[in-house]
mmCIF file of C-alpha atoms in Angstrom:
data_model
loop_
_atom_site.group_PDB
_atom_site.id
_atom_site.type_symbol
_atom_site.label_atom_id
_atom_site.label_comp_id
_atom_site.label_asym_id
_atom_site.label_seq_id
_atom_site.Cartn_x
_atom_site.Cartn_y
_atom_site.Cartn_z
ATOM 1 C CA UNK A 10 0.040 0.017 -0.001
ATOM 2 C CA UNK A 11 0.992 3.636 -0.320
ATOM 3 C CA UNK A 12 1.210 3.934 3.492
ATOM 4 C CA UNK A 13 3.675 1.022 3.779
ATOM 5 C CA UNK A 14 5.665 2.322 0.842
ATOM 6 C CA UNK A 15 5.857 5.749 2.421
ATOM 7 C CA UNK A 16 7.127 4.199 5.632
ATOM 8 C CA UNK A 17 9.920 2.564 3.604
ATOM 9 C CA UNK A 18 10.732 5.785 1.723
ATOM 10 C CA UNK A 19 9.871 4.425 -1.698
ATOM 11 C CA UNK A 20 6.556 6.126 -2.509
ATOM 12 C CA UNK A 21 6.388 9.067 -4.869
ATOM 13 C CA UNK A 22 2.650 9.671 -4.705
ATOM 14 C CA UNK A 23 -0.325 8.963 -2.524
ATOM 15 C CA UNK A 24 -3.888 8.992 -3.941
ATOM 16 C CA UNK A 25 -7.074 9.033 -1.895
ATOM 17 C CA UNK A 26 -9.826 8.822 -4.422
ATOM 18 C CA UNK A 27 -13.499 7.786 -4.305
ATOM 19 C CA UNK A 28 -15.879 7.346 -7.174
ATOM 20 C CA UNK A 29 -18.610 8.782 -4.945
ATOM 21 C CA UNK A 30 -18.087 11.015 -1.954
ATOM 22 C CA UNK A 31 -16.908 9.172 1.116
ATOM 23 C CA UNK A 32 -18.131 10.686 4.290
ATOM 24 C CA UNK A 33 -15.959 11.191 7.333
ATOM 25 C CA UNK A 34 -16.901 8.736 9.925
ATOM 26 C CA UNK A 35 -15.288 6.839 12.736
ATOM 27 C CA UNK A 36 -14.406 3.923 10.473
ATOM 28 C CA UNK A 37 -12.024 6.146 8.439
ATOM 29 C CA UNK A 38 -10.238 7.625 11.457
ATOM 30 C CA UNK A 39 -7.652 4.732 11.754
ATOM 31 C CA UNK A 40 -6.847 5.042 8.076
ATOM 32 C CA UNK A 41 -6.312 8.796 8.271
ATOM 33 C CA UNK A 42 -4.129 8.286 11.303
ATOM 34 C CA UNK A 43 -2.081 5.651 9.545
ATOM 35 C CA UNK A 44 -1.544 7.975 6.631
ATOM 36 C CA UNK A 45 -0.466 10.890 8.865
ATOM 37 C CA UNK A 46 1.979 8.611 10.764
ATOM 38 C CA UNK A 47 3.435 7.408 7.421
ATOM 39 C CA UNK A 48 4.247 11.042 6.460
ATOM 40 C CA UNK A 49 6.877 10.921 9.184
ATOM 41 C CA UNK A 50 8.821 8.694 6.903
ATOM 42 C CA UNK A 51 8.839 10.963 3.807
ATOM 43 C CA UNK A 52 12.364 11.375 2.559
ATOM 44 C CA UNK A 53 13.338 15.018 3.304
ATOM 45 C CA UNK A 54 15.933 14.999 0.619
ATOM 46 C CA UNK A 55 14.115 13.433 -2.342
ATOM 47 C CA UNK A 56 12.089 14.960 -5.112
ATOM 48 C CA UNK A 57 9.027 15.185 -2.917
ATOM 49 C CA UNK A 58 5.690 13.352 -2.683
ATOM 50 C CA UNK A 59 2.551 14.114 -4.777
ATOM 51 C CA UNK A 60 -0.633 13.971 -2.738
ATOM 52 C CA UNK A 61 -4.031 13.463 -4.506
ATOM 53 C CA UNK A 62 -7.303 13.982 -2.560
ATOM 54 C CA UNK A 63 -10.278 13.537 -4.880
ATOM 55 C CA UNK A 64 -13.992 13.173 -4.186
ATOM 56 C CA UNK A 65 -13.276 12.901 -0.424
ATOM 57 C CA UNK A 66 -15.064 14.591 2.461
ATOM 58 C CA UNK A 67 -12.580 16.522 4.591
ATOM 59 C CA UNK A 68 -13.682 17.819 7.991
ATOM 60 C CA UNK A 69 -11.639 20.637 9.560
ATOM 61 C CA UNK A 70 -9.566 18.327 11.745
ATOM 62 C CA UNK A 71 -8.519 16.077 8.830
ATOM 63 C CA UNK A 72 -7.849 19.189 6.695
ATOM 64 C CA UNK A 73 -5.733 20.595 9.559
ATOM 65 C CA UNK A 74 -3.671 17.355 9.714
ATOM 66 C CA UNK A 75 -3.253 17.192 5.954
ATOM 67 C CA UNK A 76 -2.045 20.802 5.749
ATOM 68 C CA UNK A 77 0.229 20.468 8.782
ATOM 69 C CA UNK A 78 2.076 17.569 7.100
ATOM 70 C CA UNK A 79 2.171 19.387 3.712
ATOM 71 C CA UNK A 80 3.791 22.369 5.454
ATOM 72 C CA UNK A 81 6.379 20.355 7.394
ATOM 73 C CA UNK A 82 7.156 17.415 5.170
ATOM 74 C CA UNK A 83 8.689 17.042 1.696
ATOM 75 C CA UNK A 84 5.438 17.195 -0.258
ATOM 76 C CA UNK A 85 5.926 18.971 -3.602
ATOM 77 C CA UNK A 86 2.369 18.745 -5.047
ATOM 78 C CA UNK A 87 -1.148 18.637 -3.651
ATOM 79 C CA UNK A 88 -4.314 18.048 -5.659
ATOM 80 C CA UNK A 89 -7.702 18.981 -4.084
ATOM 81 C CA UNK A 90 -10.387 17.842 -6.562
ATOM 82 C CA UNK A 91 -14.160 17.678 -6.098
ATOM 83 C CA UNK A 92 -13.990 17.620 -2.314
ATOM 84 C CA UNK A 93 -16.581 18.360 0.343
ATOM 85 C CA UNK A 94 -15.436 20.429 3.189
ATOM 86 C CA UNK A 95 -17.112 20.213 6.611
ATOM 87 C CA UNK A 96 -16.682 22.772 9.351
ATOM 88 C CA UNK A 97 -16.445 22.076 13.099
ATOM 89 C CA UNK A 98 -20.227 22.224 13.439
ATOM 90 C CA UNK A 99 -20.672 19.495 10.952
ATOM 91 C CA UNK A 100 -21.950 21.826 8.268
ATOM 92 C CA UNK A 101 -20.719 22.334 4.734
ATOM 93 C CA UNK A 102 -18.246 25.263 4.770
ATOM 94 C CA UNK A 103 -14.904 26.269 3.319
ATOM 95 C CA UNK A 104 -13.700 28.980 5.633
ATOM 96 C CA UNK A 105 -11.801 26.669 7.992
ATOM 97 C CA UNK A 106 -10.479 24.564 5.061
ATOM 98 C CA UNK A 107 -9.121 27.636 3.243
ATOM 99 C CA UNK A 108 -7.440 28.820 6.519
ATOM 100 C CA UNK A 109 -5.754 25.479 6.920
ATOM 101 C CA UNK A 110 -4.694 25.550 3.219
ATOM 102 C CA UNK A 111 -2.952 28.843 4.008
ATOM 103 C CA UNK A 112 -0.762 26.935 6.517
ATOM 104 C CA UNK A 113 0.139 24.319 3.809
ATOM 105 C CA UNK A 114 1.092 27.062 1.404
ATOM 106 C CA UNK A 115 3.798 28.287 3.809
ATOM 107 C CA UNK A 116 5.837 25.229 2.920
ATOM 108 C CA UNK A 117 9.027 26.070 1.025
ATOM 109 C CA UNK A 118 8.799 22.709 -0.763
ATOM 110 C CA UNK A 119 5.203 22.923 -2.049
ATOM 111 C CA UNK A 120 5.581 23.922 -5.706
ATOM 112 C CA UNK A 121 2.223 22.849 -7.276
ATOM 113 C CA UNK A 122 -1.345 23.116 -6.212
ATOM 114 C CA UNK A 123 -4.496 21.927 -7.867
ATOM 115 C CA UNK A 124 -7.841 23.353 -6.662
ATOM 116 C CA UNK A 125 -10.412 21.848 -9.080
ATOM 117 C CA UNK A 126 -14.197 21.365 -8.917
ATOM 118 C CA UNK A 127 -14.189 23.169 -5.567
ATOM 119 C CA UNK A 128 -16.126 26.362 -6.303
ATOM 120 C CA UNK A 129 -16.160 28.965 -3.547
ATOM 121 C CA UNK A 130 -19.643 30.332 -3.057
ATOM 122 C CA UNK A 131 -19.251 33.509 -1.040
ATOM 123 C CA UNK A 132 -17.134 36.668 -1.497
ATOM 124 C CA UNK A 133 -15.550 36.504 1.947
ATOM 125 C CA UNK A 134 -14.207 32.955 1.433
ATOM 126 C CA UNK A 135 -12.892 33.798 -2.056
ATOM 127 C CA UNK A 136 -11.158 36.855 -0.622
ATOM 128 C CA UNK A 137 -9.552 34.621 2.004
ATOM 129 C CA UNK A 138 -8.546 32.076 -0.734
ATOM 130 C CA UNK A 139 -6.733 34.828 -2.754
ATOM 131 C CA UNK A 140 -5.034 36.090 0.434
ATOM 132 C CA UNK A 141 -3.624 32.666 1.398
ATOM 133 C CA UNK A 142 -2.543 31.999 -2.167
ATOM 134 C CA UNK A 143 -0.750 35.291 -2.359
ATOM 135 C CA UNK A 144 1.219 34.462 0.823
ATOM 136 C CA UNK A 145 2.978 31.471 -0.766
ATOM 137 C CA UNK A 146 6.566 32.160 -1.665
ATOM 138 C CA UNK A 147 7.336 28.795 -3.247
ATOM 139 C CA UNK A 148 4.286 27.888 -5.346
ATOM 140 C CA UNK A 149 4.953 28.234 -9.086
ATOM 141 C CA UNK A 150 2.308 25.987 -10.659
ATOM 142 C CA UNK A 151 -1.392 26.314 -10.176
ATOM 143 C CA UNK A 152 -4.443 24.499 -11.651
ATOM 144 C CA UNK A 153 -7.652 26.308 -10.823
ATOM 145 C CA UNK A 154 -10.291 24.546 -12.993
ATOM 146 C CA UNK A 155 -14.059 23.952 -12.931
ATOM 147 C CA UNK A 156 -14.587 26.550 -10.245
ATOM 148 C CA UNK A 157 -16.646 29.068 -12.254
ATOM 149 C CA UNK A 158 -16.290 32.513 -13.894
ATOM 150 C CA UNK A 159 -16.626 34.607 -10.748
ATOM 151 C CA UNK A 160 -14.074 32.618 -8.769
ATOM 152 C CA UNK A 161 -11.571 32.834 -11.639
ATOM 153 C CA UNK A 162 -12.097 36.554 -12.147
ATOM 154 C CA UNK A 163 -11.510 37.130 -8.463
ATOM 155 C CA UNK A 164 -8.298 35.138 -8.677
ATOM 156 C CA UNK A 165 -6.984 37.003 -11.686
ATOM 157 C CA UNK A 166 -7.614 40.344 -10.032
ATOM 158 C CA UNK A 167 -6.565 39.407 -6.517
ATOM 159 C CA UNK A 168 -3.357 37.348 -6.878
ATOM 160 C CA UNK A 169 0.142 38.318 -8.156
ATOM 161 C CA UNK A 170 1.105 35.479 -10.479
ATOM 162 C CA UNK A 171 4.407 37.070 -11.573
ATOM 163 C CA UNK A 172 6.573 34.184 -10.471
ATOM 164 C CA UNK A 173 4.431 31.285 -11.789
ATOM 165 C CA UNK A 174 5.690 29.253 -14.750
ATOM 166 C CA UNK A 175 2.412 27.186 -15.218
ATOM 167 C CA UNK A 176 -1.130 28.420 -14.806
ATOM 168 C CA UNK A 177 -4.204 26.383 -15.707
ATOM 169 C CA UNK A 178 -7.564 28.174 -15.655
ATOM 170 C CA UNK A 179 -9.369 25.766 -17.871
ATOM 171 C CA UNK A 180 -13.025 24.838 -17.855
ATOM 172 C CA UNK A 181 -14.178 27.808 -15.779
ATOM 173 C CA UNK A 182 -16.631 29.338 -18.200
ATOM 174 C CA UNK A 183 -14.386 32.448 -17.902
ATOM 175 C CA UNK A 184 -15.412 35.568 -19.771
ATOM 176 C CA UNK A 185 -13.558 38.836 -19.450
ATOM 177 C CA UNK A 186 -15.787 40.864 -21.810
ATOM 178 C CA UNK A 187 -12.897 42.650 -23.439
ATOM 179 C CA UNK A 188 -11.020 43.471 -20.212
ATOM 180 C CA UNK A 189 -7.266 43.032 -20.392
ATOM 181 C CA UNK A 190 -6.978 40.470 -17.517
ATOM 182 C CA UNK A 191 -5.284 37.852 -19.766
ATOM 183 C CA UNK A 192 -2.894 40.143 -21.671
ATOM 184 C CA UNK A 193 -1.954 41.847 -18.420
ATOM 185 C CA UNK A 194 -1.278 38.488 -16.769
ATOM 186 C CA UNK A 195 1.023 37.461 -19.599
ATOM 187 C CA UNK A 196 2.843 40.860 -19.686
ATOM 188 C CA UNK A 197 3.466 40.873 -15.976
ATOM 189 C CA UNK A 198 4.784 37.289 -15.824
ATOM 190 C CA UNK A 199 8.109 36.702 -17.596
ATOM 191 C CA UNK A 200 8.644 33.216 -16.144
ATOM 192 C CA UNK A 201 5.311 31.983 -17.518
ATOM 193 C CA UNK A 202 5.828 28.977 -19.748
ATOM 194 C CA UNK A 203 2.374 27.496 -20.054
ATOM 195 C CA UNK A 204 -1.040 29.061 -19.733
ATOM 196 C CA UNK A 205 -4.153 26.858 -20.181
ATOM 197 C CA UNK A 206 -7.469 28.539 -21.026
ATOM 198 C CA UNK A 207 -9.397 25.654 -22.585
ATOM 199 C CA UNK A 208 -13.204 25.531 -22.255
ATOM 200 C CA UNK A 209 -13.732 29.174 -21.440
ATOM 201 C CA UNK A 210 -15.876 31.872 -23.091
ATOM 202 C CA UNK A 211 -13.047 34.042 -24.446
ATOM 203 C CA UNK A 212 -12.968 35.763 -27.798
ATOM 204 C CA UNK A 213 -10.510 37.826 -29.833
ATOM 205 C CA UNK A 214 -11.171 40.890 -27.710
ATOM 206 C CA UNK A 215 -9.775 39.051 -24.712
ATOM 207 C CA UNK A 216 -6.372 38.307 -26.388
#
């Protein structure tokens, strides 16, 4: 298993994926704890581990533990895809999850983040997301896909992407209506090597 491979220092990636959402219940606690213990064995000098979290329910305590280990261990890439975030009251909510993400983004070894199919539904939470993303000094690759036009516009206007070399804003139904968001992004970002804008509602006026 990935946990045992991590413990022996031979695992490059860990995937926690469900075809349908798996809720957070007592039966999963031992498995989460085993995963977190295995992170203690991540090789601090290797290329770093890739962590995939897809279609998984993450309550605040699990998110806190995930982000703690991302911050303090050699984890180079984290993918959050189609997750469900639960606050301390047992209600759906992203505020706590985004705050914990901010701790993970303080890692000097975290280079790549995916935040996909996790649309943020209120302005305050989206503002917090742009703030924590802006605080990262190491991140240089971001995939922000399937989160919607409003979220993507807020990201483009609220985050300095001048050090990023890969940006993926695909499949967001993005429309800038002739504003210069995309040309300004390219002009202000000399390191940019790849910019993905597939499945958006852009036209020649946006170029």
